[in-house]
Coordinates of C-alpha atoms and ligand atoms in Angstrom, one line a residue:
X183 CA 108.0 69.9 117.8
X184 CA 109.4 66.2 116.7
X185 CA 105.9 65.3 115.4
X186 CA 105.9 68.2 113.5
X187 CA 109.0 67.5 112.0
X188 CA 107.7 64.1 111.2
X189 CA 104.2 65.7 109.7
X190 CA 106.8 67.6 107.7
X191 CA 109.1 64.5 106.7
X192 CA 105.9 62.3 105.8
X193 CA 103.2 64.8 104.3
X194 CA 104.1 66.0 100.9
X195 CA 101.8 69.0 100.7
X196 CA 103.5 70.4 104.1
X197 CA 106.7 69.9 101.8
X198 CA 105.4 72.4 98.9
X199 CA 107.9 75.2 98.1
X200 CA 110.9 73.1 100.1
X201 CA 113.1 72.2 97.2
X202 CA 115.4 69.6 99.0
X203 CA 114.5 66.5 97.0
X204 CA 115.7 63.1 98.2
X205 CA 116.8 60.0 96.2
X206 CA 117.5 57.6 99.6
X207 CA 114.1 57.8 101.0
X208 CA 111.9 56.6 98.1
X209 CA 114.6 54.2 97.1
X210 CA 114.0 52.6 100.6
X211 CA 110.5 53.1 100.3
X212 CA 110.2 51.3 96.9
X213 CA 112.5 48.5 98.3
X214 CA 111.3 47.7 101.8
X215 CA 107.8 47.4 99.7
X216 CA 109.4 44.9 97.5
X217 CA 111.0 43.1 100.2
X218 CA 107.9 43.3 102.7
X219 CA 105.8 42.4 99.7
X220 CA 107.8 38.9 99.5
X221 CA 108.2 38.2 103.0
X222 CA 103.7 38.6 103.0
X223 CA 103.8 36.4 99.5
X224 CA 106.1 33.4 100.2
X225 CA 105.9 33.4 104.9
X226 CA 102.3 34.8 105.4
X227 CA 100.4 33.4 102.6
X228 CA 102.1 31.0 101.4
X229 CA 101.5 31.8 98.0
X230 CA 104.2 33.1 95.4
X231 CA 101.5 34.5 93.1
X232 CA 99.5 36.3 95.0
X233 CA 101.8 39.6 94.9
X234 CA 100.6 40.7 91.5
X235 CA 96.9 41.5 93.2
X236 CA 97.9 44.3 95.3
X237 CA 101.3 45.1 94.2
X238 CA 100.2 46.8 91.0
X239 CA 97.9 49.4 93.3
X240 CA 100.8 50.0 95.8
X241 CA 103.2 50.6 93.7
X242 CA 101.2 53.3 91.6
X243 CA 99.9 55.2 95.0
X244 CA 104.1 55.0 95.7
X245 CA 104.4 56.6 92.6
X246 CA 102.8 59.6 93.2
X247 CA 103.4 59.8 96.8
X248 CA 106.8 60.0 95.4
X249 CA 106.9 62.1 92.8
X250 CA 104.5 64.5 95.0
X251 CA 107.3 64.6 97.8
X252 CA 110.6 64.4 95.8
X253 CA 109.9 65.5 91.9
X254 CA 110.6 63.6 89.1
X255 CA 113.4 61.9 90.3
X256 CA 111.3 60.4 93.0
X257 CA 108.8 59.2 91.1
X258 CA 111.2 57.7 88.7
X259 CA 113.4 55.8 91.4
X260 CA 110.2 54.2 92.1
X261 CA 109.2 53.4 88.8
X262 CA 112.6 52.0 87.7
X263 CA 112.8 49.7 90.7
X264 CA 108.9 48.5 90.3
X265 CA 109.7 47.5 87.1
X266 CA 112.8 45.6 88.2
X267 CA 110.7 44.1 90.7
X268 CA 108.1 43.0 88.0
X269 CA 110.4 41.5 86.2
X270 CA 111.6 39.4 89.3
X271 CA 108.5 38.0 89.7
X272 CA 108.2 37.0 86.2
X273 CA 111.5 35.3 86.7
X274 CA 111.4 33.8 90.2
X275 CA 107.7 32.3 89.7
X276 CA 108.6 30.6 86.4
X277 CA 106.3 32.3 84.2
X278 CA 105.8 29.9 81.0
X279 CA 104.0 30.4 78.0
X280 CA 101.1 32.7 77.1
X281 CA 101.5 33.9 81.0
X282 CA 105.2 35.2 80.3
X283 CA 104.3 36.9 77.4
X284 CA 101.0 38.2 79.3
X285 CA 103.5 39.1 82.5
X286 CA 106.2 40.8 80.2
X287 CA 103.7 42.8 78.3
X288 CA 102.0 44.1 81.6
X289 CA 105.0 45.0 82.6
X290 CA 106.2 47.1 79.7
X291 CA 103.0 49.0 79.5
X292 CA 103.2 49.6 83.6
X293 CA 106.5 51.1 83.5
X294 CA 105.3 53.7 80.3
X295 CA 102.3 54.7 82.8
X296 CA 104.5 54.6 85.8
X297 CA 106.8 56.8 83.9
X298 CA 104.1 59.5 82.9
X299 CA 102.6 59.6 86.2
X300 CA 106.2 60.4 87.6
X301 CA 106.8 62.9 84.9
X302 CA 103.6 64.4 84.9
X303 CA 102.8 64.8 89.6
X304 CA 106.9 65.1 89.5
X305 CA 106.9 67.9 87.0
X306 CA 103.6 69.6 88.5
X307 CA 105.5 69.5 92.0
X308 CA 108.2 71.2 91.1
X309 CA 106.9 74.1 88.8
X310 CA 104.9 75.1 92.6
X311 CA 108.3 74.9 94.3
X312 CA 109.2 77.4 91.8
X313 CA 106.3 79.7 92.0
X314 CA 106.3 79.4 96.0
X315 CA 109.8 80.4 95.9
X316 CA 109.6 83.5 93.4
X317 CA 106.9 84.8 95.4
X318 CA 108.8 84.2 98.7
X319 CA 111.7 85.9 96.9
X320 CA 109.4 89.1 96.3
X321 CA 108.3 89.4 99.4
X322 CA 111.6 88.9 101.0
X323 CA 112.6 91.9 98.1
X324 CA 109.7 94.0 99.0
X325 CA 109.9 93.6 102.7
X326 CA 113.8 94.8 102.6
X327 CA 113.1 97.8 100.3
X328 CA 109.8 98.7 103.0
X329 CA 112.4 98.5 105.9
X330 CA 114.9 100.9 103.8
X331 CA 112.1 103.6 103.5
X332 CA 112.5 106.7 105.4
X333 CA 108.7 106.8 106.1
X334 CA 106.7 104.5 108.2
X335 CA 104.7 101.6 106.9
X336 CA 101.6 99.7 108.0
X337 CA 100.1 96.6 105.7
X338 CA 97.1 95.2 106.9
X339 CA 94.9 92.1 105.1
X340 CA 91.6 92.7 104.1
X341 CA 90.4 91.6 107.6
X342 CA 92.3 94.3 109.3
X343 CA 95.2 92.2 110.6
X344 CA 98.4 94.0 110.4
X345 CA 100.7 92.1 108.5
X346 CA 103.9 94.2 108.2
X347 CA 105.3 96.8 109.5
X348 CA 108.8 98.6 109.3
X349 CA 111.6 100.2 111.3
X350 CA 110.8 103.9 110.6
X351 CA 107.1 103.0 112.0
X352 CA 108.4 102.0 115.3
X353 CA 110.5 104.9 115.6
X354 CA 107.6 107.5 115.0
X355 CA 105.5 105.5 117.1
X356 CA 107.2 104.9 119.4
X357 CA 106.3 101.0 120.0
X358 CA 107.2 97.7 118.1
X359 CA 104.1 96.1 119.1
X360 CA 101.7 96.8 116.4
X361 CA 102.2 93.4 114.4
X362 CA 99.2 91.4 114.6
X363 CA 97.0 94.3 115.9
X364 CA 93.4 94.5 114.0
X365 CA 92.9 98.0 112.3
X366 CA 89.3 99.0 113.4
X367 CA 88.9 97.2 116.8
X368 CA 92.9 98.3 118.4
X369 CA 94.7 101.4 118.0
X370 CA 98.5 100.8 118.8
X371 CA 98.7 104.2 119.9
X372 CA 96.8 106.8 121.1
X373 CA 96.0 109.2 118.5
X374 CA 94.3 112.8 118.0
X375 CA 92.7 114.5 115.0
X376 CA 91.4 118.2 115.2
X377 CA 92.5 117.9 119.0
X378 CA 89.9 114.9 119.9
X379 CA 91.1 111.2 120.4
X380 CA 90.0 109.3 117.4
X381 CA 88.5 106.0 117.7
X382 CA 89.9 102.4 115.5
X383 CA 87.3 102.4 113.4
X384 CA 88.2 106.3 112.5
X385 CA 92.1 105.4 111.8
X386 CA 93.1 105.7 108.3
X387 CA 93.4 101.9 107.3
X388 CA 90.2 101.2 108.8
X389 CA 88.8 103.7 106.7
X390 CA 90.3 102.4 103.7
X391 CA 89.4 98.9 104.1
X392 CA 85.7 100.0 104.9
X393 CA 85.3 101.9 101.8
X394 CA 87.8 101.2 99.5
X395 CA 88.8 105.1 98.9
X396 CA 92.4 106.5 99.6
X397 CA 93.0 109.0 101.7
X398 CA 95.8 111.9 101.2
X399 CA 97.6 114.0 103.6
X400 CA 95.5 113.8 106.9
X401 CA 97.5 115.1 109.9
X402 CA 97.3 113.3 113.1
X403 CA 98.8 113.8 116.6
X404 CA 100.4 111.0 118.3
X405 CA 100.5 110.8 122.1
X406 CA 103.4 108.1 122.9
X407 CA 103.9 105.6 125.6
X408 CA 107.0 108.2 126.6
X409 CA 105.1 111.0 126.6
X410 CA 106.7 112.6 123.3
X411 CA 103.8 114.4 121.0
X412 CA 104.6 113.5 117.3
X413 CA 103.2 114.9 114.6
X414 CA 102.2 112.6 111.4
X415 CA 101.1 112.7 108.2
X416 CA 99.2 109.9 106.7
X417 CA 97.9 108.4 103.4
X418 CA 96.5 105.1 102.9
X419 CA 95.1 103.1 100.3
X420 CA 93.2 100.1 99.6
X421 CA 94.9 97.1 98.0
X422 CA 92.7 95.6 95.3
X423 CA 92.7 92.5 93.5
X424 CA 91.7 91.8 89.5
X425 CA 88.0 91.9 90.3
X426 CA 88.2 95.3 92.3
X427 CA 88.0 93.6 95.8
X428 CA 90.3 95.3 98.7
X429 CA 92.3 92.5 99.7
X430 CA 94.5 95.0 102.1
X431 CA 95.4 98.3 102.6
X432 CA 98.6 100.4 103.6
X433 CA 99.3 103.4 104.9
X434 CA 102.1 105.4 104.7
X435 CA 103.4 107.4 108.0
X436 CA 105.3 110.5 107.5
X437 CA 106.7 112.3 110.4
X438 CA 105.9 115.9 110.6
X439 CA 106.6 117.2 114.3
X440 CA 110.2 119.2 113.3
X441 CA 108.0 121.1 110.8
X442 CA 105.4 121.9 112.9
X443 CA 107.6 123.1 115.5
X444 CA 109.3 125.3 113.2
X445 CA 105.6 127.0 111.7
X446 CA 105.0 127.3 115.6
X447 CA 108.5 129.0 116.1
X448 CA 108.0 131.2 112.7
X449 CA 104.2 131.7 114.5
X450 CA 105.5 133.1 117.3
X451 CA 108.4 135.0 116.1
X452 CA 105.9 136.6 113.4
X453 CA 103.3 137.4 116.3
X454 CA 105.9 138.8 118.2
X455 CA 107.8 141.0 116.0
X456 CA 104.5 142.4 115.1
X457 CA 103.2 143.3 118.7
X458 CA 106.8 144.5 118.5
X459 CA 106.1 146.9 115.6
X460 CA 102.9 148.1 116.8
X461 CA 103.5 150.4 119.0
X462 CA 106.3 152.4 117.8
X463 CA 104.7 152.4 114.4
X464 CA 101.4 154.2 116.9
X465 CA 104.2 156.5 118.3
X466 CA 105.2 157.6 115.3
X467 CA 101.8 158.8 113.6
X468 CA 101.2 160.4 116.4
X469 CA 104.6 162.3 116.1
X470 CA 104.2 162.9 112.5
X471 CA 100.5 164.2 113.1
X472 CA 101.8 166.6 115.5
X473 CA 104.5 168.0 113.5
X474 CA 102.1 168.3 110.7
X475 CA 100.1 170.9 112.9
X476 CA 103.3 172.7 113.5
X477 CA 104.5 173.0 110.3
X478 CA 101.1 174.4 108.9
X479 CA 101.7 177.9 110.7
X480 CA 105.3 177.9 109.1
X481 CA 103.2 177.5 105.2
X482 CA 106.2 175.3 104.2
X483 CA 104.8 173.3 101.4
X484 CA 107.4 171.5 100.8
X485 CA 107.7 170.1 104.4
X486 CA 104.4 169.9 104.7
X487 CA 104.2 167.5 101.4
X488 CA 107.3 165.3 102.6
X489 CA 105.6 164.4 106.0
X490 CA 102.2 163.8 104.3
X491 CA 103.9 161.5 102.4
X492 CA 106.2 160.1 105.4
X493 CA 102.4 159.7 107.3
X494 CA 101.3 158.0 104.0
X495 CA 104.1 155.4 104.2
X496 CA 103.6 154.7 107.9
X497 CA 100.0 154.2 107.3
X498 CA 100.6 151.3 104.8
X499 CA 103.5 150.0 107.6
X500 CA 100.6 150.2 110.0
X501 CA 98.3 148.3 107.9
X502 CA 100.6 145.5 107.2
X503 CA 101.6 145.6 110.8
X504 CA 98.4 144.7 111.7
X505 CA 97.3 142.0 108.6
X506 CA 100.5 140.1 110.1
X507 CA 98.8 140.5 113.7
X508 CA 95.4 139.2 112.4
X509 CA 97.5 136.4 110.1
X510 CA 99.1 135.3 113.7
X511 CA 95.6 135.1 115.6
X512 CA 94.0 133.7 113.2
X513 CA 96.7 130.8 113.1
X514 CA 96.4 130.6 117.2
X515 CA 92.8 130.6 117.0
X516 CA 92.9 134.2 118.9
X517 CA 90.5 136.3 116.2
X518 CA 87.2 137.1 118.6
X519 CA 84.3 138.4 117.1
X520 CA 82.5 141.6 118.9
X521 CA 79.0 141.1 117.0
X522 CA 76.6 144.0 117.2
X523 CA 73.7 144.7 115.1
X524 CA 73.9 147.3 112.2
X525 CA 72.6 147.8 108.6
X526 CA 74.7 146.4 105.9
X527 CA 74.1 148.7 103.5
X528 CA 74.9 151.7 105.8
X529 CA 78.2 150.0 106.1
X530 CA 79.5 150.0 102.8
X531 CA 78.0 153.1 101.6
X532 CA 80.4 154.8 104.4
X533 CA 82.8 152.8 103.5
X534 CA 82.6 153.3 99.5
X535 CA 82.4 157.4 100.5
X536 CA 85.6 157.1 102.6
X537 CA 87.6 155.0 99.9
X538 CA 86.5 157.1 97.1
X539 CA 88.5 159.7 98.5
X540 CA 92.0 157.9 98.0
X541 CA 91.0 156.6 94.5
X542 CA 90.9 159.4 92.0
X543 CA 91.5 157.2 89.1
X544 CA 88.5 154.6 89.5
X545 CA 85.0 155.1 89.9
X546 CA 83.4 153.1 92.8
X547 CA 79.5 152.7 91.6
X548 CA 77.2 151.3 95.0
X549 CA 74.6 149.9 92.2
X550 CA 72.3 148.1 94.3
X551 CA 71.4 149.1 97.9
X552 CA 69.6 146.9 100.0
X553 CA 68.9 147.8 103.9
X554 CA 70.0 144.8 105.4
X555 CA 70.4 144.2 109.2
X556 CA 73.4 141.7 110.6
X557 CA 74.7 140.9 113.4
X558 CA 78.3 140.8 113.4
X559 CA 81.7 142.4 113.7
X560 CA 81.1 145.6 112.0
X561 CA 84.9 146.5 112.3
X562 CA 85.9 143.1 110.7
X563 CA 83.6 143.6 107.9
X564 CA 84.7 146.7 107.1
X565 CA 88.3 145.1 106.9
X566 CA 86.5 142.6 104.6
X567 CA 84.8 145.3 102.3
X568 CA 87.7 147.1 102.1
X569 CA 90.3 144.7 101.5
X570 CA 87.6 143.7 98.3
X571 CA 87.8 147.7 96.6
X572 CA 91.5 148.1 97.2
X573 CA 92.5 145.2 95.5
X574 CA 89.7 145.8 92.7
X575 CA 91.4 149.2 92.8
X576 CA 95.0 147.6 92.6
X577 CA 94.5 144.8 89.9
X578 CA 92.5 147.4 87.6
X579 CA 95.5 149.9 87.1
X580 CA 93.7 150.7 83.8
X581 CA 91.4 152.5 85.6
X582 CA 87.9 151.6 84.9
X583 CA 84.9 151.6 87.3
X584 CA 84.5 149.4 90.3
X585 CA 80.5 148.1 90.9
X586 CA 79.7 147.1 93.9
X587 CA 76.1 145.7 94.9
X588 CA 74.0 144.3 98.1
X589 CA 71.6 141.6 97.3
X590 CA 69.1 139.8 99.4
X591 CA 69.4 135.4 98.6
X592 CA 67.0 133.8 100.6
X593 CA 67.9 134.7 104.0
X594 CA 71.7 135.6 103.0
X595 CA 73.2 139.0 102.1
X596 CA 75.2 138.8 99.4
X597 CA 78.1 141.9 99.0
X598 CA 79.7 141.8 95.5
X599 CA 82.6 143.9 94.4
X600 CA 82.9 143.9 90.6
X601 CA 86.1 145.5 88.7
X602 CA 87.2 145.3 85.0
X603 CA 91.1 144.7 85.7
X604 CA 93.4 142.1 85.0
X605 CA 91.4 139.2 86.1
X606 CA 92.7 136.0 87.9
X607 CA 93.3 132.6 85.7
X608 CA 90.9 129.9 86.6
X609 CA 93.3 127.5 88.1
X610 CA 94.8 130.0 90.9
X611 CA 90.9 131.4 91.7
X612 CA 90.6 128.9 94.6
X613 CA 93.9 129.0 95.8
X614 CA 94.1 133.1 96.4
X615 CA 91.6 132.4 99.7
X616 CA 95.3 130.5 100.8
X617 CA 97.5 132.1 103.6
X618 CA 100.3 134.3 102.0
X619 CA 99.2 133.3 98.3
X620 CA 99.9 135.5 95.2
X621 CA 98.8 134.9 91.3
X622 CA 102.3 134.0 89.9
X623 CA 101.9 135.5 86.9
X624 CA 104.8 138.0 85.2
X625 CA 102.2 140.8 85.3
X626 CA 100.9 140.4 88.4
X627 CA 104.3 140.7 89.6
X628 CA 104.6 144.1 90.2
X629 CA 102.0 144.6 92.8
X630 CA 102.8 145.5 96.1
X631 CA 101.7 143.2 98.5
X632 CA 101.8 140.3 101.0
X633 CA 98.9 137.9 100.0
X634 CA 97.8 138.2 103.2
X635 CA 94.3 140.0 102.8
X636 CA 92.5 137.6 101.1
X637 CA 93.1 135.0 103.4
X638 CA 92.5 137.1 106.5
X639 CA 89.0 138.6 104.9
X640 CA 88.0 134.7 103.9
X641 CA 88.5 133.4 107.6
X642 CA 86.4 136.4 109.1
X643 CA 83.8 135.6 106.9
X644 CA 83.8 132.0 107.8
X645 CA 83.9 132.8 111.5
X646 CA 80.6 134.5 110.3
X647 CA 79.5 131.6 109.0
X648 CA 79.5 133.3 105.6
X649 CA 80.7 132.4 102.1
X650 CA 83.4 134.6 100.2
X651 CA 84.2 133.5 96.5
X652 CA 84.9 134.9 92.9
X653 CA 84.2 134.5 89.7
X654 CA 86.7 136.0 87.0
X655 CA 88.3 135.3 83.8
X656 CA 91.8 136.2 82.9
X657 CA 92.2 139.8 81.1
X658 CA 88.5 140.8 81.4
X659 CA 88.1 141.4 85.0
X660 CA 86.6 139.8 88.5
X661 CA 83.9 140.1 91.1
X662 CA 84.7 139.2 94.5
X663 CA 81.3 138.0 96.6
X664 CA 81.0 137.7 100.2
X665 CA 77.6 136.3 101.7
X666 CA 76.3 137.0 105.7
X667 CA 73.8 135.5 107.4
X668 CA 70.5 138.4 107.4
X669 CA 69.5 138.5 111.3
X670 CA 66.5 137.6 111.9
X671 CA 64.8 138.2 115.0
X672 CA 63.1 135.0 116.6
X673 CA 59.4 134.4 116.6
X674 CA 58.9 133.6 120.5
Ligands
ADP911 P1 97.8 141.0 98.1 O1 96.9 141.9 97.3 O2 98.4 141.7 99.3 O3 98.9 140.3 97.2 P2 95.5 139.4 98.7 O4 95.3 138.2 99.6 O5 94.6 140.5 98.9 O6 97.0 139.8 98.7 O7 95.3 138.8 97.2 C1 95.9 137.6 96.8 C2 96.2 137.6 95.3 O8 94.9 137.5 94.6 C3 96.8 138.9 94.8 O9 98.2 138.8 94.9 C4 96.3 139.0 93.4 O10 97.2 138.3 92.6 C5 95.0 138.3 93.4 N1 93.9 139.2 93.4 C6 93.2 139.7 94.5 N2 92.2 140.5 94.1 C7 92.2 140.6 92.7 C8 91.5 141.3 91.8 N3 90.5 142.1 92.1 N4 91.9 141.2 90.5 C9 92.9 140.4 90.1 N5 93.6 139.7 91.0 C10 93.3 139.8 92.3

């Protein structure tokens, strides 16, 4: 520790950004040289006149040792007190003649370059004091704001070596150790995605500093040292300099387990109050079905008309009874497929004969019939089919006619439901496969509904290993396509 304090004292470059300049320690300097030089001049070598060999070269590396350690002013207290000292010698050797003028003239144009060296290292020294200290002064600034944040923070340098970190981190984490770690060789804690433990070289800043992309929203579970499960959010990005290299990379941590808990809650409540629902709504249509086959020997029309129209309305209670109960397994993972093999086209011709009968306004034209064997879930397809035509009958109040067609692509069926109704604006096509999303637009307002169908016809058909999209424009009508897989049967 004491030698590096005296490293620190003596080397001027270990002294760059300290701003504590001293006068005392060049003056003595300057004048133990003086003084040492005399004592080597007058008892060593016995010879008065040999100081202005060396001196000269001394006294500049003095100089700019000087005015490298302690500014201008250093360098100057040098300068001033060489100069003196020149002068002294001039005076105590008894410099006559052509050598006096020679002396004082040396002298005078010394000091100016003594003076310019000072000004010129002193000046240079202290404009680097400066700039250390303003960018010491933003980090400090930066590092305070960072610790303020209400979301964790992770910097690590371009070689992976985490640099800083912040309070909030440690808290979601659930450690303080993580300074120092190296992103892609140690993971401070362990950490899940999709379920499976990810490795360092998959963690976020890793990524980042292997490839240079950000990355947004990416949901992670924590397992901590005291057994808590935390749920995180994370985005990280690369730092880059001028030139485009990644000289770092951060990461932002946002702590998502009190959400999470609450979509499990709402999860469980929803799948609950449905199972719930179920079977009284069953009760009841059986009731209502019963009293129906009363009333008919009574020929009450009236009655008879109220509780087709009470049966109607439990129907459509039944049918969002059980999109919630599909919504719910499909958000546990719970939705099984019962595959079996049966002709496609079969399918939605019984299907398109069934539906006709509810629609009296639209048309529903089966255009294109293939005979197409699958194997899958023929009750779940049905769903699918049917979820297409009702809402190609619901956004076409207008009326018009609905086409539907079966297609053979290569070795995919492809089902496509075509309607001229009110179409779906390109930005919101994507986003109606989402879980409980409607098109906010003033018109389509007014439709009944739950935005619940789309989403649950778009995850059987991925469980299928199907594609469902569309393809619409706003005011002119959609078609709504769903692809299969065609079974094939394998060549043994
Ligand atoms: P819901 O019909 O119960 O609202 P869906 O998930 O079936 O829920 O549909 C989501 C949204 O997509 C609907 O609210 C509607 O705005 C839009 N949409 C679906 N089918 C059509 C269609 N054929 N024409 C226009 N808009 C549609």
């Amino acid at each position: 520790m004491k030698w590096n304090n005296l490293i620190f004292y003596i080397n001027p470059i270990s002294r760059l950004g300290y701003r504590k300049y001293s006068i005392v320690f060049p003056f003595l300097l300057i004048i133990s040289t003086c003084l040492l030089s005399e004592f080597y001049a007058y008892q060593i070598a016995k010879n008065p006149n040999i100081v202005g060999n060396y001196i000269i070269f001394i006294t500049v590396a003095l100089t700019l040792y000087s005015s490298f350690r302690d500014g201008i002013r250093g360098g100057l207290i040098i300068s001033i007190i060489t100069i003196f000292y020149y002068f002294y010698i001039v005076h105590s050797r008894h410099y006559k003649g052509e050598q006096l003028t020679s002396g004082v003239e040396t002298t005078i144009i010394l000091a100016f370059l003594y003076i310019i060296l000072a000004g010129i290292v002193g000046g240079l020294k202290e404009t680097i004091d400066k700039l250390i200290e303003r960018e010491a002064d933003e980090k400090r600034r930066l590092e305070v704001i960072i610790e303020q944040l209400p979301v964790g923070v992770v910097v690590a340098n371009n070689k992976g070596v985490v640099e800083l970190t912040n309070k909030r981190l440690e808290q979601i984490l659930g450690t303080s150790q993580l300074k120092g770690l190296i992103a892609g060789k140690d993971m401070g804690v362990v950490t899940k995605y999709d379920n499976k433990q990810i490795k360092p070289s998959q963690s976020p800043l890793a990524q980042v500093l292997n490839t240079g992309k950000s990355i947004v929203d990416k949901e992670f579970t924590i397992q901590r040292e005291d057994g808590r499960t935390v749920y995180i959010n994370v985005g990280a990005s690369a730092i880059k300099n001028k030139k485009g290299k990644v000289i770092a990379a951060a990461s932002i941590i946002n702590d998502i387990t009190h959400q999470k808990e609450l979509d499990v809650r709402k999860d469980d409540f929803v799948n609950m109050a449905s199972h719930e629902l179920k079977t009284p709504i069953t009760s009841m249509k059986l009731y209502i079905d019963l009293l129906l086959n009363r009333i008919t020997q009574y020929n009450d029309e009236s009655a008879s008309k109220t509780l087709k129209s009470i049966r109607y309305q439990t129907s459509r209670l039944q049918a969002l009874v059980n999109d919630l109960l599909d919504v719910s397994r499909l958000q546990t993972g719970k939705m099984s497929l019962n595959r079996e093999l049966f002709n496609l086209g079969d399918l939605i011709e019984e299907t398109i004969d069934a539906l006709q009968q509810t629609s009296k306004n639209q048309k529903l034209i089966f255009a294109k019939r293939a005979s197409i064997k699958v194997n899958a879930d023929r009750f779940r397809i049905y769903q699918v089919f049917t979820n297409l035509i009702t809402n190609a009958i619901k956004y076409s109040p207008q009326g018009s006619d609905i086409i539907i067609e079966i297609n053979k692509e290569k070795n995919k069926a492809v089902v496509s439901v075509q309607d001229s109704g009110m179409g779906i604006p390109s930005s919101q096509q994507r986003k109606i496969f989402e879980r409980l999303y409607q098109v906010t637009e003033p018109d389509a307002k007014t439709f009944p509904g739950l935005g619940m169908g789309l989403f649950i016809s778009s995850e059987i058909i991925k469980k299928h290993k199907g594609t469902i999209w569309v393809k619409s424009e706003k005011g002119k009508g959609s078609t709504f396509y769903f692809s299969l897989p065609i079974f094939e049967k394998k060549k043994i």
